[in-house]
């Protein structure tokens, strides 16, 4: 039980700081109905848990070893993240509500949600390397038989954080006016574009 709690607290410390994933989940909770926002949270949880597992087993070491892989992720991630930020800047709250008559649009946009969630989670080399340093260090320090308990705790933290964040934002979203939602979209968009530019700058530096 101690190793599970250790993984849980470590996982919360790992996902809690404001970053691309949290901005993505917050914006989804504000822009969509609660059911759709929870689906988005589940998608983010899936990619976050797989990232944590990859970090636990040391994928960051591969990126440090293979420069070409690192550069490809920097370039692709930077471009796609900037495009996500631009789409947020262009979006308007009144255009984001999906009515029952637009179910087909909602279904097709799930694919876009999956792609975006994958990008904001996996296409950040620094997150992969930092995650490897944090979780990989635990992998080296933990007894071999306790690694599974620790990672179950990390996965539970991801579920609790993103599902809880989605529910809290979704429940209080009715208090947000369209004007305030537009401001939030702009702020989130600018921050996400900044992340993307940082990735592209890192790519240029690595040339």
mmCIF file of C-alpha atoms in Angstrom:
data_model
loop_
_atom_site.group_PDB
_atom_site.id
_atom_site.type_symbol
_atom_site.label_atom_id
_atom_site.label_comp_id
_atom_site.label_asym_id
_atom_site.label_seq_id
_atom_site.Cartn_x
_atom_site.Cartn_y
_atom_site.Cartn_z
ATOM 1 C CA UNK A 1 0.000 0.000 0.000
ATOM 2 C CA UNK A 2 2.891 2.332 0.750
ATOM 3 C CA UNK A 3 4.246 1.997 -2.789
ATOM 4 C CA UNK A 4 0.785 2.726 -4.228
ATOM 5 C CA UNK A 5 0.504 5.919 -2.138
ATOM 6 C CA UNK A 6 4.025 6.878 -3.152
ATOM 7 C CA UNK A 7 3.033 6.491 -6.803
ATOM 8 C CA UNK A 8 -0.203 8.416 -6.208
ATOM 9 C CA UNK A 9 1.528 11.421 -4.630
ATOM 10 C CA UNK A 10 4.313 11.319 -7.209
ATOM 11 C CA UNK A 11 1.728 11.142 -10.002
ATOM 12 C CA UNK A 12 -0.171 14.158 -8.677
ATOM 13 C CA UNK A 13 3.056 16.146 -8.472
ATOM 14 C CA UNK A 14 3.799 15.050 -12.039
ATOM 15 C CA UNK A 15 0.455 16.105 -13.642
ATOM 16 C CA UNK A 16 -0.674 19.011 -11.444
ATOM 17 C CA UNK A 17 1.541 21.831 -12.771
ATOM 18 C CA UNK A 18 -0.236 23.884 -15.450
ATOM 19 C CA UNK A 19 0.861 22.679 -18.866
ATOM 20 C CA UNK A 20 -0.456 21.754 -22.282
ATOM 21 C CA UNK A 21 -2.515 18.819 -21.020
ATOM 22 C CA UNK A 22 -4.266 20.851 -18.336
ATOM 23 C CA UNK A 23 -4.991 23.716 -20.732
ATOM 24 C CA UNK A 24 -6.389 21.227 -23.243
ATOM 25 C CA UNK A 25 -8.659 19.604 -20.633
ATOM 26 C CA UNK A 26 -9.819 22.965 -19.230
ATOM 27 C CA UNK A 27 -10.684 24.312 -22.675
ATOM 28 C CA UNK A 28 -12.575 21.126 -23.542
ATOM 29 C CA UNK A 29 -14.585 21.290 -20.307
ATOM 30 C CA UNK A 30 -15.543 24.911 -21.066
ATOM 31 C CA UNK A 31 -16.349 24.329 -24.727
ATOM 32 C CA UNK A 32 -18.263 21.038 -24.661
ATOM 33 C CA UNK A 33 -21.075 19.279 -22.849
ATOM 34 C CA UNK A 34 -20.009 17.395 -19.717
ATOM 35 C CA UNK A 35 -20.220 13.946 -21.339
ATOM 36 C CA UNK A 36 -18.002 15.007 -24.225
ATOM 37 C CA UNK A 37 -15.575 16.774 -21.857
ATOM 38 C CA UNK A 38 -15.257 13.562 -19.797
ATOM 39 C CA UNK A 39 -14.541 11.586 -22.977
ATOM 40 C CA UNK A 40 -11.766 14.070 -23.740
ATOM 41 C CA UNK A 41 -10.439 13.643 -20.188
ATOM 42 C CA UNK A 42 -10.387 9.848 -20.634
ATOM 43 C CA UNK A 43 -8.445 10.233 -23.889
ATOM 44 C CA UNK A 44 -5.911 12.506 -22.162
ATOM 45 C CA UNK A 45 -5.674 10.054 -19.242
ATOM 46 C CA UNK A 46 -4.883 7.225 -21.678
ATOM 47 C CA UNK A 47 -2.035 9.147 -23.305
ATOM 48 C CA UNK A 48 -0.780 10.445 -19.952
ATOM 49 C CA UNK A 49 -0.639 6.952 -18.440
ATOM 50 C CA UNK A 50 1.133 5.539 -21.506
ATOM 51 C CA UNK A 51 3.603 8.435 -21.326
ATOM 52 C CA UNK A 52 4.210 7.746 -17.624
ATOM 53 C CA UNK A 53 4.864 4.066 -18.406
ATOM 54 C CA UNK A 54 7.250 5.024 -21.190
ATOM 55 C CA UNK A 55 9.079 7.419 -18.861
ATOM 56 C CA UNK A 56 9.185 4.785 -16.129
ATOM 57 C CA UNK A 57 10.936 2.418 -18.525
ATOM 58 C CA UNK A 58 13.254 5.079 -19.882
ATOM 59 C CA UNK A 59 12.121 6.316 -23.320
ATOM 60 C CA UNK A 60 13.789 9.653 -22.590
ATOM 61 C CA UNK A 61 17.139 7.878 -22.680
ATOM 62 C CA UNK A 62 16.374 6.783 -26.256
ATOM 63 C CA UNK A 63 15.664 10.389 -27.252
ATOM 64 C CA UNK A 64 18.931 11.556 -25.749
ATOM 65 C CA UNK A 65 20.764 8.793 -27.604
ATOM 66 C CA UNK A 66 19.089 9.205 -31.016
ATOM 67 C CA UNK A 67 19.324 12.862 -32.030
ATOM 68 C CA UNK A 68 17.267 12.402 -35.208
ATOM 69 C CA UNK A 69 14.305 11.043 -33.214
ATOM 70 C CA UNK A 70 14.539 14.001 -30.854
ATOM 71 C CA UNK A 71 14.613 16.483 -33.750
ATOM 72 C CA UNK A 72 11.646 14.858 -35.520
ATOM 73 C CA UNK A 73 9.504 15.067 -32.377
ATOM 74 C CA UNK A 74 10.560 18.683 -31.780
ATOM 75 C CA UNK A 75 9.658 19.749 -35.325
ATOM 76 C CA UNK A 76 6.391 17.828 -35.652
ATOM 77 C CA UNK A 77 5.299 18.654 -32.104
ATOM 78 C CA UNK A 78 6.153 22.359 -32.452
ATOM 79 C CA UNK A 79 4.179 22.759 -35.688
ATOM 80 C CA UNK A 80 1.104 20.866 -34.479
ATOM 81 C CA UNK A 81 1.046 22.587 -31.071
ATOM 82 C CA UNK A 82 1.217 26.025 -32.739
ATOM 83 C CA UNK A 83 -1.686 25.025 -35.021
ATOM 84 C CA UNK A 84 -3.730 23.927 -31.983
ATOM 85 C CA UNK A 85 -3.069 27.318 -30.361
ATOM 86 C CA UNK A 86 -4.074 29.193 -33.531
ATOM 87 C CA UNK A 87 -7.326 27.212 -33.739
ATOM 88 C CA UNK A 88 -8.106 28.279 -30.159
ATOM 89 C CA UNK A 89 -7.459 31.922 -31.021
ATOM 90 C CA UNK A 90 -9.854 31.663 -33.968
ATOM 91 C CA UNK A 91 -12.579 29.753 -32.105
ATOM 92 C CA UNK A 92 -15.590 31.486 -30.603
ATOM 93 C CA UNK A 93 -17.649 30.055 -27.698
ATOM 94 C CA UNK A 94 -20.928 30.393 -29.601
ATOM 95 C CA UNK A 95 -19.488 28.198 -32.339
ATOM 96 C CA UNK A 96 -18.346 25.429 -30.004
ATOM 97 C CA UNK A 97 -21.686 24.226 -28.640
ATOM 98 C CA UNK A 98 -22.797 20.973 -30.295
ATOM 99 C CA UNK A 99 -26.549 20.457 -30.544
ATOM 100 C CA UNK A 100 -28.317 17.097 -30.900
ATOM 101 C CA UNK A 101 -28.741 17.754 -34.610
ATOM 102 C CA UNK A 102 -24.959 17.964 -34.995
ATOM 103 C CA UNK A 103 -24.088 14.550 -33.570
ATOM 104 C CA UNK A 104 -22.188 13.558 -36.706
ATOM 105 C CA UNK A 105 -19.904 16.596 -36.317
ATOM 106 C CA UNK A 106 -19.240 15.629 -32.697
ATOM 107 C CA UNK A 107 -18.350 12.079 -33.752
ATOM 108 C CA UNK A 108 -15.904 13.153 -36.425
ATOM 109 C CA UNK A 109 -14.251 15.642 -34.092
ATOM 110 C CA UNK A 110 -13.381 12.807 -31.674
ATOM 111 C CA UNK A 111 -10.605 11.862 -34.112
ATOM 112 C CA UNK A 112 -9.256 15.399 -33.896
ATOM 113 C CA UNK A 113 -9.478 15.246 -30.106
ATOM 114 C CA UNK A 114 -7.477 12.013 -30.037
ATOM 115 C CA UNK A 115 -4.787 13.491 -32.311
ATOM 116 C CA UNK A 116 -4.597 16.714 -30.292
ATOM 117 C CA UNK A 117 -4.445 14.861 -26.964
ATOM 118 C CA UNK A 118 -1.649 12.679 -28.326
ATOM 119 C CA UNK A 119 0.310 15.732 -29.474
ATOM 120 C CA UNK A 120 -0.004 17.754 -26.243
ATOM 121 C CA UNK A 121 1.029 14.690 -24.248
ATOM 122 C CA UNK A 122 3.676 12.914 -26.316
ATOM 123 C CA UNK A 123 5.176 15.562 -28.616
ATOM 124 C CA UNK A 124 7.109 17.351 -25.918
ATOM 125 C CA UNK A 125 10.655 15.997 -25.722
ATOM 126 C CA UNK A 126 11.380 17.913 -22.527
ATOM 127 C CA UNK A 127 8.406 16.267 -20.816
ATOM 128 C CA UNK A 128 9.650 12.855 -21.952
ATOM 129 C CA UNK A 129 13.153 13.491 -20.679
ATOM 130 C CA UNK A 130 12.027 15.121 -17.399
ATOM 131 C CA UNK A 131 9.481 12.354 -16.858
ATOM 132 C CA UNK A 132 12.183 9.761 -17.407
ATOM 133 C CA UNK A 133 14.404 11.470 -14.849
ATOM 134 C CA UNK A 134 11.585 11.516 -12.273
ATOM 135 C CA UNK A 135 9.850 8.187 -12.891
ATOM 136 C CA UNK A 136 12.926 6.400 -14.209
ATOM 137 C CA UNK A 137 14.735 7.214 -10.978
ATOM 138 C CA UNK A 138 11.938 5.500 -9.035
ATOM 139 C CA UNK A 139 12.147 2.523 -11.396
ATOM 140 C CA UNK A 140 15.798 2.146 -10.496
ATOM 141 C CA UNK A 141 15.196 2.602 -6.767
ATOM 142 C CA UNK A 142 12.085 0.458 -6.268
ATOM 143 C CA UNK A 143 12.174 -3.289 -5.645
ATOM 144 C CA UNK A 144 11.293 -5.091 -8.895
ATOM 145 C CA UNK A 145 8.132 -6.593 -7.380
ATOM 146 C CA UNK A 146 6.783 -3.180 -6.287
ATOM 147 C CA UNK A 147 7.035 -1.317 -9.603
ATOM 148 C CA UNK A 148 3.510 -2.341 -10.648
ATOM 149 C CA UNK A 149 1.982 -0.983 -7.412
ATOM 150 C CA UNK A 150 3.857 2.279 -7.839
ATOM 151 C CA UNK A 151 2.659 2.716 -11.441
ATOM 152 C CA UNK A 152 -0.935 1.868 -10.484
ATOM 153 C CA UNK A 153 -0.660 4.781 -8.056
ATOM 154 C CA UNK A 154 0.709 7.053 -10.815
ATOM 155 C CA UNK A 155 -2.131 5.998 -13.165
ATOM 156 C CA UNK A 156 -4.708 6.593 -10.401
ATOM 157 C CA UNK A 157 -3.332 10.105 -9.902
ATOM 158 C CA UNK A 158 -3.791 10.822 -13.604
ATOM 159 C CA UNK A 159 -7.396 9.575 -13.493
ATOM 160 C CA UNK A 160 -8.245 11.556 -10.355
ATOM 161 C CA UNK A 161 -6.614 14.761 -11.574
ATOM 162 C CA UNK A 162 -7.969 15.004 -15.121
ATOM 163 C CA UNK A 163 -11.441 13.632 -14.324
ATOM 164 C CA UNK A 164 -11.716 15.899 -11.260
ATOM 165 C CA UNK A 165 -10.469 18.951 -13.153
ATOM 166 C CA UNK A 166 -12.978 18.277 -15.947
ATOM 167 C CA UNK A 167 -15.905 17.896 -13.536
ATOM 168 C CA UNK A 168 -15.021 21.032 -11.554
ATOM 169 C CA UNK A 169 -14.653 23.194 -14.678
ATOM 170 C CA UNK A 170 -17.724 21.652 -16.345
ATOM 171 C CA UNK A 171 -19.951 22.202 -13.290
ATOM 172 C CA UNK A 172 -18.909 25.847 -13.009
ATOM 173 C CA UNK A 173 -18.807 26.554 -16.768
ATOM 174 C CA UNK A 174 -22.360 27.979 -16.816
ATOM 175 C CA UNK A 175 -21.094 30.891 -14.771
ATOM 176 C CA UNK A 176 -18.768 31.882 -17.611
ATOM 177 C CA UNK A 177 -20.135 34.384 -20.104
ATOM 178 C CA UNK A 178 -19.313 34.024 -23.840
ATOM 179 C CA UNK A 179 -17.025 37.048 -23.512
ATOM 180 C CA UNK A 180 -15.093 35.454 -20.630
ATOM 181 C CA UNK A 181 -14.893 32.153 -22.518
ATOM 182 C CA UNK A 182 -13.473 34.037 -25.495
ATOM 183 C CA UNK A 183 -10.811 35.599 -23.245
ATOM 184 C CA UNK A 184 -9.951 32.163 -21.809
ATOM 185 C CA UNK A 185 -9.627 30.779 -25.359
ATOM 186 C CA UNK A 186 -7.264 33.610 -26.290
ATOM 187 C CA UNK A 187 -5.122 33.167 -23.159
ATOM 188 C CA UNK A 188 -4.964 29.372 -23.614
ATOM 189 C CA UNK A 189 -4.220 29.813 -27.308
ATOM 190 C CA UNK A 190 -1.353 32.227 -26.660
ATOM 191 C CA UNK A 191 0.174 29.954 -23.996
ATOM 192 C CA UNK A 192 -0.108 26.903 -26.271
ATOM 193 C CA UNK A 193 1.454 28.810 -29.193
ATOM 194 C CA UNK A 194 4.270 29.827 -26.834
ATOM 195 C CA UNK A 195 4.870 26.140 -25.999
ATOM 196 C CA UNK A 196 4.911 25.326 -29.714
ATOM 197 C CA UNK A 197 7.394 28.111 -30.492
ATOM 198 C CA UNK A 198 9.648 26.857 -27.697
ATOM 199 C CA UNK A 199 9.642 23.401 -29.293
ATOM 200 C CA UNK A 200 10.459 24.885 -32.717
ATOM 201 C CA UNK A 201 13.215 27.010 -31.186
ATOM 202 C CA UNK A 202 14.665 23.891 -29.550
ATOM 203 C CA UNK A 203 14.557 22.202 -32.970
ATOM 204 C CA UNK A 204 16.466 25.112 -34.549
ATOM 205 C CA UNK A 205 19.040 24.979 -31.772
ATOM 206 C CA UNK A 206 19.568 21.269 -32.342
ATOM 207 C CA UNK A 207 20.410 21.750 -36.047
#
